[in-house]
PDB file of C-alpha atoms and ligand atoms in Angstrom:
ATOM      1  CA  UNK A   1      35.631  64.293  18.941  1.00  0.00           C
ATOM      2  CA  UNK A   2      34.768  61.149  16.970  1.00  0.00           C
ATOM      3  CA  UNK A   3      38.245  60.761  15.313  1.00  0.00           C
ATOM      4  CA  UNK A   4      40.112  61.462  18.619  1.00  0.00           C
ATOM      5  CA  UNK A   5      38.049  58.725  20.322  1.00  0.00           C
ATOM      6  CA  UNK A   6      38.380  56.040  17.612  1.00  0.00           C
ATOM      7  CA  UNK A   7      41.705  56.869  15.867  1.00  0.00           C
ATOM      8  CA  UNK A   8      43.164  53.457  16.819  1.00  0.00           C
ATOM      9  CA  UNK A   9      40.460  51.774  14.699  1.00  0.00           C
ATOM     10  CA  UNK A  10      41.217  54.033  11.712  1.00  0.00           C
ATOM     11  CA  UNK A  11      44.947  53.257  11.922  1.00  0.00           C
ATOM     12  CA  UNK A  12      44.259  49.519  12.289  1.00  0.00           C
ATOM     13  CA  UNK A  13      41.924  49.622   9.257  1.00  0.00           C
ATOM     14  CA  UNK A  14      44.510  51.448   7.193  1.00  0.00           C
ATOM     15  CA  UNK A  15      47.248  48.932   8.137  1.00  0.00           C
ATOM     16  CA  UNK A  16      44.927  46.027   7.260  1.00  0.00           C
ATOM     17  CA  UNK A  17      44.132  47.651   3.891  1.00  0.00           C
ATOM     18  CA  UNK A  18      47.842  48.106   3.106  1.00  0.00           C
ATOM     19  CA  UNK A  19      48.602  44.468   4.077  1.00  0.00           C
ATOM     20  CA  UNK A  20      45.704  43.227   1.887  1.00  0.00           C
ATOM     21  CA  UNK A  21      46.948  45.268  -1.124  1.00  0.00           C
ATOM     22  CA  UNK A  22      50.509  43.982  -0.729  1.00  0.00           C
ATOM     23  CA  UNK A  23      49.210  40.409  -0.355  1.00  0.00           C
ATOM     24  CA  UNK A  24      47.071  40.690  -3.473  1.00  0.00           C
ATOM     25  CA  UNK A  25      49.985  42.200  -5.451  1.00  0.00           C
ATOM     26  CA  UNK A  26      52.278  39.315  -4.481  1.00  0.00           C
ATOM     27  CA  UNK A  27      49.519  36.773  -5.273  1.00  0.00           C
ATOM     28  CA  UNK A  28      48.691  38.168  -8.737  1.00  0.00           C
ATOM     29  CA  UNK A  29      52.407  38.488  -9.567  1.00  0.00           C
ATOM     30  CA  UNK A  30      52.865  34.826  -8.740  1.00  0.00           C
ATOM     31  CA  UNK A  31      49.818  33.897 -10.859  1.00  0.00           C
ATOM     32  CA  UNK A  32      51.232  35.844 -13.834  1.00  0.00           C
ATOM     33  CA  UNK A  33      54.603  34.103 -13.495  1.00  0.00           C
ATOM     34  CA  UNK A  34      52.861  30.717 -13.281  1.00  0.00           C
ATOM     35  CA  UNK A  35      50.894  31.487 -16.470  1.00  0.00           C
ATOM     36  CA  UNK A  36      54.039  32.579 -18.305  1.00  0.00           C
ATOM     37  CA  UNK A  37      55.872  29.440 -17.219  1.00  0.00           C
ATOM     38  CA  UNK A  38      53.001  27.188 -18.358  1.00  0.00           C
ATOM     39  CA  UNK A  39      52.880  29.115 -21.701  1.00  0.00           C
ATOM     40  CA  UNK A  40      56.597  28.494 -22.187  1.00  0.00           C
ATOM     41  CA  UNK A  41      56.142  24.886 -21.171  1.00  0.00           C
ATOM     42  CA  UNK A  42      53.396  24.524 -23.837  1.00  0.00           C
ATOM     43  CA  UNK A  43      55.655  26.147 -26.408  1.00  0.00           C
ATOM     44  CA  UNK A  44      58.469  23.733 -25.621  1.00  0.00           C
ATOM     45  CA  UNK A  45      56.012  20.839 -25.685  1.00  0.00           C
ATOM     46  CA  UNK A  46      54.780  22.002 -29.111  1.00  0.00           C
ATOM     47  CA  UNK A  47      58.362  22.335 -30.372  1.00  0.00           C
ATOM     48  CA  UNK A  48      59.030  18.872 -29.023  1.00  0.00           C
ATOM     49  CA  UNK A  49      55.959  17.538 -30.804  1.00  0.00           C
ATOM     50  CA  UNK A  50      56.982  19.397 -33.990  1.00  0.00           C
ATOM     51  CA  UNK A  51      60.463  17.898 -33.784  1.00  0.00           C
ATOM     52  CA  UNK A  52      58.857  14.526 -33.413  1.00  0.00           C
ATOM     53  CA  UNK A  53      56.592  15.162 -36.433  1.00  0.00           C
ATOM     54  CA  UNK A  54      59.555  16.350 -38.538  1.00  0.00           C
ATOM     55  CA  UNK A  55      61.524  13.306 -37.483  1.00  0.00           C
ATOM     56  CA  UNK A  56      58.641  11.012 -38.402  1.00  0.00           C
ATOM     57  CA  UNK A  57      58.002  12.788 -41.716  1.00  0.00           C
ATOM     58  CA  UNK A  58      61.628  12.640 -42.779  1.00  0.00           C
ATOM     59  CA  UNK A  59      61.987   9.009 -41.840  1.00  0.00           C
ATOM     60  CA  UNK A  60      62.198   7.537 -45.320  1.00  0.00           C
ATOM     61  CA  UNK A  61      62.018   3.982 -44.034  1.00  0.00           C
ATOM     62  CA  UNK A  62      58.401   4.614 -43.059  1.00  0.00           C
ATOM     63  CA  UNK A  63      56.148   3.827 -46.041  1.00  0.00           C
ATOM     64  CA  UNK A  64      53.250   5.872 -44.604  1.00  0.00           C
ATOM     65  CA  UNK A  65      55.199   9.093 -45.323  1.00  0.00           C
ATOM     66  CA  UNK A  66      53.802   9.014 -48.882  1.00  0.00           C
ATOM     67  CA  UNK A  67      50.316   9.770 -47.608  1.00  0.00           C
ATOM     68  CA  UNK A  68      51.055  12.402 -45.022  1.00  0.00           C
ATOM     69  CA  UNK A  69      50.838  15.426 -47.337  1.00  0.00           C
ATOM     70  CA  UNK A  70      54.479  16.344 -46.795  1.00  0.00           C
ATOM     71  CA  UNK A  71      55.992  14.484 -49.743  1.00  0.00           C
ATOM     72  CA  UNK A  72      58.279  16.966 -51.559  1.00  0.00           C
ATOM     73  CA  UNK A  73      57.186  18.329 -54.936  1.00  0.00           C
ATOM     74  CA  UNK A  74      60.532  17.301 -56.459  1.00  0.00           C
ATOM     75  CA  UNK A  75      61.469  13.582 -56.484  1.00  0.00           C
ATOM     76  CA  UNK A  76      62.445  12.525 -52.984  1.00  0.00           C
ATOM     77  CA  UNK A  77      65.449  10.623 -54.358  1.00  0.00           C
ATOM     78  CA  UNK A  78      66.532  13.437 -56.735  1.00  0.00           C
ATOM     79  CA  UNK A  79      70.044  12.656 -58.005  1.00  0.00           C
ATOM     80  CA  UNK A  80      72.862  15.158 -57.542  1.00  0.00           C
ATOM     81  CA  UNK A  81      75.248  15.194 -60.514  1.00  0.00           C
ATOM     82  CA  UNK A  82      78.636  16.831 -61.208  1.00  0.00           C
ATOM     83  CA  UNK A  83      78.352  20.489 -62.225  1.00  0.00           C
ATOM     84  CA  UNK A  84      79.244  21.229 -65.854  1.00  0.00           C
ATOM     85  CA  UNK A  85      81.669  24.091 -65.421  1.00  0.00           C
ATOM     86  CA  UNK A  86      84.514  25.332 -67.583  1.00  0.00           C
ATOM     87  CA  UNK A  87      86.809  27.733 -65.815  1.00  0.00           C
ATOM     88  CA  UNK A  88      87.771  30.718 -67.961  1.00  0.00           C
ATOM     89  CA  UNK A  89      91.179  32.307 -67.794  1.00  0.00           C
ATOM     90  CA  UNK A  90      91.153  35.586 -65.901  1.00  0.00           C
ATOM     91  CA  UNK A  91      91.900  37.428 -69.176  1.00  0.00           C
ATOM     92  CA  UNK A  92      88.932  35.811 -70.935  1.00  0.00           C
ATOM     93  CA  UNK A  93      86.718  36.506 -67.967  1.00  0.00           C
ATOM     94  CA  UNK A  94      87.656  40.192 -67.958  1.00  0.00           C
ATOM     95  CA  UNK A  95      87.257  40.491 -71.745  1.00  0.00           C
ATOM     96  CA  UNK A  96      83.897  38.675 -71.817  1.00  0.00           C
ATOM     97  CA  UNK A  97      82.398  40.606 -68.905  1.00  0.00           C
ATOM     98  CA  UNK A  98      83.471  43.909 -70.479  1.00  0.00           C
ATOM     99  CA  UNK A  99      82.055  42.913 -73.886  1.00  0.00           C
ATOM    100  CA  UNK A 100      78.807  41.806 -72.328  1.00  0.00           C
ATOM    101  CA  UNK A 101      78.535  45.089 -70.461  1.00  0.00           C
ATOM    102  CA  UNK A 102      78.990  46.986 -73.751  1.00  0.00           C
ATOM    103  CA  UNK A 103      76.194  44.979 -75.339  1.00  0.00           C
ATOM    104  CA  UNK A 104      73.811  45.362 -72.394  1.00  0.00           C
ATOM    105  CA  UNK A 105      74.596  49.055 -72.050  1.00  0.00           C
ATOM    106  CA  UNK A 106      73.175  49.498 -75.550  1.00  0.00           C
ATOM    107  CA  UNK A 107      69.818  48.074 -74.426  1.00  0.00           C
ATOM    108  CA  UNK A 108      67.138  50.735 -74.558  1.00  0.00           C
ATOM    109  CA  UNK A 109      63.435  50.732 -73.897  1.00  0.00           C
ATOM    110  CA  UNK A 110      61.839  51.298 -77.284  1.00  0.00           C
ATOM    111  CA  UNK A 111      58.323  52.680 -77.823  1.00  0.00           C
ATOM    112  CA  UNK A 112      58.189  52.689 -81.626  1.00  0.00           C
ATOM    113  CA  UNK A 113      58.279  49.351 -83.421  1.00  0.00           C
ATOM    114  CA  UNK A 114      58.440  48.298 -87.055  1.00  0.00           C
ATOM    115  CA  UNK A 115      56.225  45.433 -88.096  1.00  0.00           C
ATOM    116  CA  UNK A 116      59.166  43.646 -89.757  1.00  0.00           C
ATOM    117  CA  UNK A 117      58.958  39.871 -89.562  1.00  0.00           C
ATOM    118  CA  UNK A 118      60.866  38.078 -86.795  1.00  0.00           C
ATOM    119  CA  UNK A 119      61.161  34.266 -87.047  1.00  0.00           C
ATOM    120  CA  UNK A 120      59.351  32.450 -84.249  1.00  0.00           C
ATOM    121  CA  UNK A 121      62.448  30.376 -83.571  1.00  0.00           C
ATOM    122  CA  UNK A 122      64.186  33.451 -82.139  1.00  0.00           C
ATOM    123  CA  UNK A 123      61.275  34.098 -79.784  1.00  0.00           C
ATOM    124  CA  UNK A 124      61.302  30.461 -78.702  1.00  0.00           C
ATOM    125  CA  UNK A 125      65.043  30.634 -77.963  1.00  0.00           C
ATOM    126  CA  UNK A 126      64.504  33.824 -75.964  1.00  0.00           C
ATOM    127  CA  UNK A 127      61.762  32.265 -73.865  1.00  0.00           C
ATOM    128  CA  UNK A 128      63.769  29.070 -73.339  1.00  0.00           C
ATOM    129  CA  UNK A 129      66.559  31.322 -72.052  1.00  0.00           C
ATOM    130  CA  UNK A 130      64.182  33.121 -69.650  1.00  0.00           C
ATOM    131  CA  UNK A 131      63.119  29.680 -68.463  1.00  0.00           C
ATOM    132  CA  UNK A 132      66.674  29.034 -67.245  1.00  0.00           C
ATOM    133  CA  UNK A 133      66.164  31.545 -64.410  1.00  0.00           C
ATOM    134  CA  UNK A 134      66.478  30.303 -60.843  1.00  0.00           C
ATOM    135  CA  UNK A 135      63.209  29.874 -58.966  1.00  0.00           C
ATOM    136  CA  UNK A 136      62.091  29.138 -55.408  1.00  0.00           C
ATOM    137  CA  UNK A 137      62.441  25.365 -54.808  1.00  0.00           C
ATOM    138  CA  UNK A 138      62.709  25.003 -58.609  1.00  0.00           C
ATOM    139  CA  UNK A 139      58.988  25.647 -59.023  1.00  0.00           C
ATOM    140  CA  UNK A 140      59.485  27.628 -62.283  1.00  0.00           C
ATOM    141  CA  UNK A 141      56.481  29.845 -61.559  1.00  0.00           C
ATOM    142  CA  UNK A 142      56.103  31.494 -64.970  1.00  0.00           C
ATOM    143  CA  UNK A 143      54.013  31.333 -68.114  1.00  0.00           C
ATOM    144  CA  UNK A 144      55.041  33.311 -71.195  1.00  0.00           C
ATOM    145  CA  UNK A 145      52.141  34.011 -73.516  1.00  0.00           C
ATOM    146  CA  UNK A 146      53.398  34.863 -77.008  1.00  0.00           C
ATOM    147  CA  UNK A 147      50.935  36.745 -79.199  1.00  0.00           C
ATOM    148  CA  UNK A 148      51.567  37.265 -82.907  1.00  0.00           C
ATOM    149  CA  UNK A 149      47.961  36.978 -84.158  1.00  0.00           C
ATOM    150  CA  UNK A 150      46.945  40.486 -85.362  1.00  0.00           C
ATOM    151  CA  UNK A 151      43.336  40.180 -84.105  1.00  0.00           C
ATOM    152  CA  UNK A 152      44.513  39.157 -80.651  1.00  0.00           C
ATOM    153  CA  UNK A 153      47.043  42.018 -80.586  1.00  0.00           C
ATOM    154  CA  UNK A 154      44.244  44.440 -81.470  1.00  0.00           C
ATOM    155  CA  UNK A 155      42.036  43.112 -78.654  1.00  0.00           C
ATOM    156  CA  UNK A 156      44.947  43.497 -76.218  1.00  0.00           C
ATOM    157  CA  UNK A 157      45.562  47.032 -77.461  1.00  0.00           C
ATOM    158  CA  UNK A 158      41.905  47.969 -76.987  1.00  0.00           C
ATOM    159  CA  UNK A 159      41.851  46.661 -73.399  1.00  0.00           C
ATOM    160  CA  UNK A 160      45.089  48.427 -72.540  1.00  0.00           C
ATOM    161  CA  UNK A 161      44.316  51.764 -74.203  1.00  0.00           C
ATOM    162  CA  UNK A 162      40.891  51.942 -72.521  1.00  0.00           C
ATOM    163  CA  UNK A 163      42.424  51.374 -69.084  1.00  0.00           C
ATOM    164  CA  UNK A 164      45.501  53.520 -69.695  1.00  0.00           C
ATOM    165  CA  UNK A 165      43.340  56.498 -70.684  1.00  0.00           C
ATOM    166  CA  UNK A 166      41.641  56.262 -67.276  1.00  0.00           C
ATOM    167  CA  UNK A 167      45.035  55.671 -65.612  1.00  0.00           C
ATOM    168  CA  UNK A 168      46.555  58.805 -67.137  1.00  0.00           C
ATOM    169  CA  UNK A 169      43.452  60.967 -66.591  1.00  0.00           C
ATOM    170  CA  UNK A 170      42.307  59.756 -63.181  1.00  0.00           C
ATOM    171  CA  UNK A 171      44.247  56.999 -61.419  1.00  0.00           C
ATOM    172  CA  UNK A 172      47.855  58.189 -61.685  1.00  0.00           C
ATOM    173  CA  UNK A 173      48.869  61.066 -59.425  1.00  0.00           C
ATOM    174  CA  UNK A 174      49.772  64.463 -60.892  1.00  0.00           C
ATOM    175  CA  UNK A 175      53.326  63.856 -59.693  1.00  0.00           C
ATOM    176  CA  UNK A 176      53.406  60.576 -61.624  1.00  0.00           C
ATOM    177  CA  UNK A 177      52.150  62.003 -64.919  1.00  0.00           C
ATOM    178  CA  UNK A 178      54.532  64.958 -64.487  1.00  0.00           C
ATOM    179  CA  UNK A 179      57.449  62.537 -63.982  1.00  0.00           C
ATOM    180  CA  UNK A 180      56.494  60.744 -67.217  1.00  0.00           C
ATOM    181  CA  UNK A 181      56.268  63.929 -69.355  1.00  0.00           C
ATOM    182  CA  UNK A 182      59.987  63.870 -70.380  1.00  0.00           C
ATOM    183  CA  UNK A 183      59.563  60.260 -71.556  1.00  0.00           C
ATOM    184  CA  UNK A 184      56.675  61.300 -73.862  1.00  0.00           C
ATOM    185  CA  UNK A 185      54.428  58.401 -72.925  1.00  0.00           C
ATOM    186  CA  UNK A 186      50.639  58.430 -73.136  1.00  0.00           C
ATOM    187  CA  UNK A 187      47.702  56.009 -73.376  1.00  0.00           C
ATOM    188  CA  UNK A 188      47.956  55.540 -77.138  1.00  0.00           C
ATOM    189  CA  UNK A 189      50.018  52.370 -77.608  1.00  0.00           C
ATOM    190  CA  UNK A 190      50.643  51.755 -81.300  1.00  0.00           C
ATOM    191  CA  UNK A 191      53.439  49.363 -80.451  1.00  0.00           C
ATOM    192  CA  UNK A 192      50.835  46.849 -79.252  1.00  0.00           C
ATOM    193  CA  UNK A 193      49.716  46.264 -82.845  1.00  0.00           C
ATOM    194  CA  UNK A 194      52.937  47.262 -84.674  1.00  0.00           C
ATOM    195  CA  UNK A 195      55.374  44.884 -82.947  1.00  0.00           C
ATOM    196  CA  UNK A 196      55.381  41.383 -84.450  1.00  0.00           C
ATOM    197  CA  UNK A 197      55.206  39.793 -80.991  1.00  0.00           C
ATOM    198  CA  UNK A 198      53.788  40.590 -77.596  1.00  0.00           C
ATOM    199  CA  UNK A 199      55.178  38.521 -74.745  1.00  0.00           C
ATOM    200  CA  UNK A 200      52.978  38.551 -71.656  1.00  0.00           C
ATOM    201  CA  UNK A 201      54.703  37.273 -68.531  1.00  0.00           C
ATOM    202  CA  UNK A 202      52.384  35.683 -65.997  1.00  0.00           C
ATOM    203  CA  UNK A 203      53.543  34.718 -62.530  1.00  0.00           C
ATOM    204  CA  UNK A 204      52.034  31.540 -61.154  1.00  0.00           C
ATOM    205  CA  UNK A 205      51.103  31.981 -57.504  1.00  0.00           C
ATOM    206  CA  UNK A 206      50.722  28.210 -57.197  1.00  0.00           C
ATOM    207  CA  UNK A 207      50.123  25.182 -59.393  1.00  0.00           C
ATOM    208  CA  UNK A 208      48.957  21.592 -59.039  1.00  0.00           C
ATOM    209  CA  UNK A 209      50.957  18.375 -59.014  1.00  0.00           C
ATOM    210  CA  UNK A 210      50.020  15.413 -61.158  1.00  0.00           C
ATOM    211  CA  UNK A 211      48.044  13.892 -58.289  1.00  0.00           C
ATOM    212  CA  UNK A 212      46.009  17.111 -57.985  1.00  0.00           C
ATOM    213  CA  UNK A 213      47.669  18.361 -54.801  1.00  0.00           C
ATOM    214  CA  UNK A 214      48.519  22.063 -54.619  1.00  0.00           C
ATOM    215  CA  UNK A 215      52.141  23.035 -55.213  1.00  0.00           C
ATOM    216  CA  UNK A 216      53.359  26.133 -53.408  1.00  0.00           C
ATOM    217  CA  UNK A 217      55.413  28.526 -55.525  1.00  0.00           C
ATOM    218  CA  UNK A 218      57.833  30.049 -53.048  1.00  0.00           C
ATOM    219  CA  UNK A 219      59.236  33.487 -53.930  1.00  0.00           C
ATOM    220  CA  UNK A 220      57.237  33.566 -57.176  1.00  0.00           C
ATOM    221  CA  UNK A 221      57.568  37.359 -57.354  1.00  0.00           C
ATOM    222  CA  UNK A 222      61.361  37.291 -57.143  1.00  0.00           C
ATOM    223  CA  UNK A 223      61.625  34.264 -59.443  1.00  0.00           C
ATOM    224  CA  UNK A 224      59.588  35.959 -62.176  1.00  0.00           C
ATOM    225  CA  UNK A 225      61.562  39.201 -61.776  1.00  0.00           C
ATOM    226  CA  UNK A 226      64.811  37.267 -62.227  1.00  0.00           C
ATOM    227  CA  UNK A 227      63.383  35.520 -65.298  1.00  0.00           C
ATOM    228  CA  UNK A 228      62.250  38.875 -66.705  1.00  0.00           C
ATOM    229  CA  UNK A 229      65.815  40.198 -66.432  1.00  0.00           C
ATOM    230  CA  UNK A 230      67.099  37.178 -68.325  1.00  0.00           C
ATOM    231  CA  UNK A 231      64.292  37.619 -70.903  1.00  0.00           C
ATOM    232  CA  UNK A 232      65.355  41.235 -71.557  1.00  0.00           C
ATOM    233  CA  UNK A 233      68.971  40.134 -71.821  1.00  0.00           C
ATOM    234  CA  UNK A 234      68.090  37.374 -74.303  1.00  0.00           C
ATOM    235  CA  UNK A 235      66.101  39.872 -76.408  1.00  0.00           C
ATOM    236  CA  UNK A 236      69.142  42.156 -76.515  1.00  0.00           C
ATOM    237  CA  UNK A 237      71.528  39.316 -77.379  1.00  0.00           C
ATOM    238  CA  UNK A 238      69.162  38.285 -80.210  1.00  0.00           C
ATOM    239  CA  UNK A 239      69.405  41.793 -81.720  1.00  0.00           C
ATOM    240  CA  UNK A 240      65.798  42.695 -80.992  1.00  0.00           C
ATOM    241  CA  UNK A 241      64.267  45.483 -78.922  1.00  0.00           C
ATOM    242  CA  UNK A 242      61.466  45.607 -76.377  1.00  0.00           C
ATOM    243  CA  UNK A 243      59.549  47.746 -73.942  1.00  0.00           C
ATOM    244  CA  UNK A 244      59.031  46.594 -70.373  1.00  0.00           C
ATOM    245  CA  UNK A 245      55.426  47.551 -69.711  1.00  0.00           C
ATOM    246  CA  UNK A 246      53.231  46.883 -66.703  1.00  0.00           C
ATOM    247  CA  UNK A 247      49.680  47.644 -67.847  1.00  0.00           C
ATOM    248  CA  UNK A 248      47.946  49.054 -64.767  1.00  0.00           C
ATOM    249  CA  UNK A 249      44.492  47.555 -64.046  1.00  0.00           C
ATOM    250  CA  UNK A 250      44.517  45.373 -67.189  1.00  0.00           C
ATOM    251  CA  UNK A 251      45.655  42.113 -65.572  1.00  0.00           C
ATOM    252  CA  UNK A 252      42.281  40.393 -65.030  1.00  0.00           C
ATOM    253  CA  UNK A 253      40.877  41.308 -68.486  1.00  0.00           C
ATOM    254  CA  UNK A 254      44.047  40.163 -70.281  1.00  0.00           C
ATOM    255  CA  UNK A 255      44.201  36.985 -68.217  1.00  0.00           C
ATOM    256  CA  UNK A 256      40.627  36.111 -69.216  1.00  0.00           C
ATOM    257  CA  UNK A 257      41.230  37.065 -72.861  1.00  0.00           C
ATOM    258  CA  UNK A 258      44.245  34.750 -73.001  1.00  0.00           C
ATOM    259  CA  UNK A 259      42.554  31.943 -71.089  1.00  0.00           C
ATOM    260  CA  UNK A 260      45.008  31.891 -68.209  1.00  0.00           C
ATOM    261  CA  UNK A 261      43.879  30.445 -64.851  1.00  0.00           C
ATOM    262  CA  UNK A 262      43.077  32.321 -61.681  1.00  0.00           C
ATOM    263  CA  UNK A 263      46.359  31.148 -60.138  1.00  0.00           C
ATOM    264  CA  UNK A 264      48.288  33.346 -62.582  1.00  0.00           C
ATOM    265  CA  UNK A 265      48.766  37.098 -62.433  1.00  0.00           C
ATOM    266  CA  UNK A 266      49.997  39.288 -65.280  1.00  0.00           C
ATOM    267  CA  UNK A 267      53.372  40.744 -64.349  1.00  0.00           C
ATOM    268  CA  UNK A 268      54.782  42.252 -67.548  1.00  0.00           C
ATOM    269  CA  UNK A 269      53.882  42.811 -71.178  1.00  0.00           C
ATOM    270  CA  UNK A 270      56.710  43.205 -73.672  1.00  0.00           C
ATOM    271  CA  UNK A 271      56.333  44.087 -77.325  1.00  0.00           C
ATOM    272  CA  UNK A 272      59.306  42.500 -79.101  1.00  0.00           C
ATOM    273  CA  UNK A 273      60.651  43.189 -82.579  1.00  0.00           C
ATOM    274  CA  UNK A 274      62.751  45.717 -84.480  1.00  0.00           C
ATOM    275  CA  UNK A 275      62.687  49.470 -83.879  1.00  0.00           C
ATOM    276  CA  UNK A 276      60.688  51.639 -86.313  1.00  0.00           C
ATOM    277  CA  UNK A 277      62.620  53.597 -88.976  1.00  0.00           C
ATOM    278  CA  UNK A 278      63.985  56.753 -87.368  1.00  0.00           C
ATOM    279  CA  UNK A 279      63.004  55.570 -83.873  1.00  0.00           C
ATOM    280  CA  UNK A 280      64.094  57.954 -81.129  1.00  0.00           C
ATOM    281  CA  UNK A 281      64.683  57.238 -77.457  1.00  0.00           C
ATOM    282  CA  UNK A 282      65.106  59.680 -74.570  1.00  0.00           C
ATOM    283  CA  UNK A 283      68.731  60.645 -73.975  1.00  0.00           C
ATOM    284  CA  UNK A 284      68.984  59.069 -70.536  1.00  0.00           C
ATOM    285  CA  UNK A 285      72.203  58.622 -68.579  1.00  0.00           C
ATOM    286  CA  UNK A 286      72.935  55.661 -66.329  1.00  0.00           C
ATOM    287  CA  UNK A 287      74.331  56.030 -62.836  1.00  0.00           C
ATOM    288  CA  UNK A 288      78.099  55.439 -62.678  1.00  0.00           C
ATOM    289  CA  UNK A 289      79.445  52.425 -60.785  1.00  0.00           C
ATOM    290  CA  UNK A 290      80.363  54.437 -57.714  1.00  0.00           C
ATOM    291  CA  UNK A 291      76.737  55.578 -57.362  1.00  0.00           C
ATOM    292  CA  UNK A 292      75.239  52.086 -57.503  1.00  0.00           C
ATOM    293  CA  UNK A 293      77.859  50.088 -55.586  1.00  0.00           C
ATOM    294  CA  UNK A 294      79.133  50.117 -52.035  1.00  0.00           C
ATOM    295  CA  UNK A 295      82.221  48.060 -51.289  1.00  0.00           C
ATOM    296  CA  UNK A 296      83.656  46.886 -48.013  1.00  0.00           C
TER     297      UNK A 296
HETATM  298  N1  LIG B 301      51.943  52.209 -67.709  1.00  0.00           N
HETATM  299  C1  LIG B 301      51.849  53.503 -68.339  1.00  0.00           C
HETATM  300  C2  LIG B 301      52.541  54.575 -67.564  1.00  0.00           C
HETATM  301  C3  LIG B 301      53.999  54.428 -67.382  1.00  0.00           C
HETATM  302  C4  LIG B 301      54.494  54.286 -66.110  1.00  0.00           C
HETATM  303  C5  LIG B 301      55.842  54.256 -65.884  1.00  0.00           C
HETATM  304  I1  LIG B 301      56.558  54.137 -63.996  1.00  0.00           I
HETATM  305  C6  LIG B 301      56.743  54.318 -66.954  1.00  0.00           C
HETATM  306  O1  LIG B 301      58.097  54.272 -66.712  1.00  0.00           O
HETATM  307  C7  LIG B 301      56.256  54.488 -68.227  1.00  0.00           C
HETATM  308  C8  LIG B 301      54.886  54.530 -68.426  1.00  0.00           C
HETATM  309  C9  LIG B 301      52.324  53.428 -69.786  1.00  0.00           C
HETATM  310  O2  LIG B 301      52.817  52.387 -70.210  1.00  0.00           O
HETATM  311  O3  LIG B 301      52.184  54.402 -70.500  1.00  0.00           O
END
């Protein structure tokens, strides 16, 4: 038979094939390792170069640093001054924190406003207070647009009611509208023309320095959220009420109406003033401390 006659050749062929496969495996493994090593080498080289760049950029004795595009947005020689801090006694600290909690615990979201006059000075103080919020690299990425002009308030109301009707009827899920039922909200927003002031909070995604270069606003979302918390607190301290609203799909139209640039996005709209006579709010309960805090 053919196989009986030539079996030695078959066996030799098979052995050669196995040796070739093993050889190729070893070779390609070595190639892969070589590639990985040269990748790592490149990475280290890049890090080395980066270190060198950082070193050069931070070398303040080098005058050319001014033109390299890495000059900080804040003054390079910004002074550091002693902190103004008055230490309270423990008793005062306990009393003040408890009093402040009582005041803030009375804060309620109000949907029915009176049109009673509120002096502008109060609104200015409130916004100055919001402007004390911390921000990423002290970029202060916020613009507060205060609207008291009745025609402008009406235009804002029209934009919002048109969109909110579509939101309630089409865009919001059935679960969402069901969850809002107990709060008795809908797309009719009388407060937008009743309240003496509307404060629209815009977050600035970026801005420009005096020399026209772009200024990055790090953590603008968090910075504006922190400022909004302080804004609500200042409104409460001033004895006024507000409603934290986030008009869905109205941002671009309101931004254009109010002449704000493309670099700004509407984050919140708050009517601010006094509550309407006989104003009611939902009887909501707040979570107790043990449900919102975990201690170690
Ligand atoms: N923006 C709508 C819907 C709305 C959504 C939530 I979440 C609320 O807590 C309340 C309302 C409105 O202002 O009616």
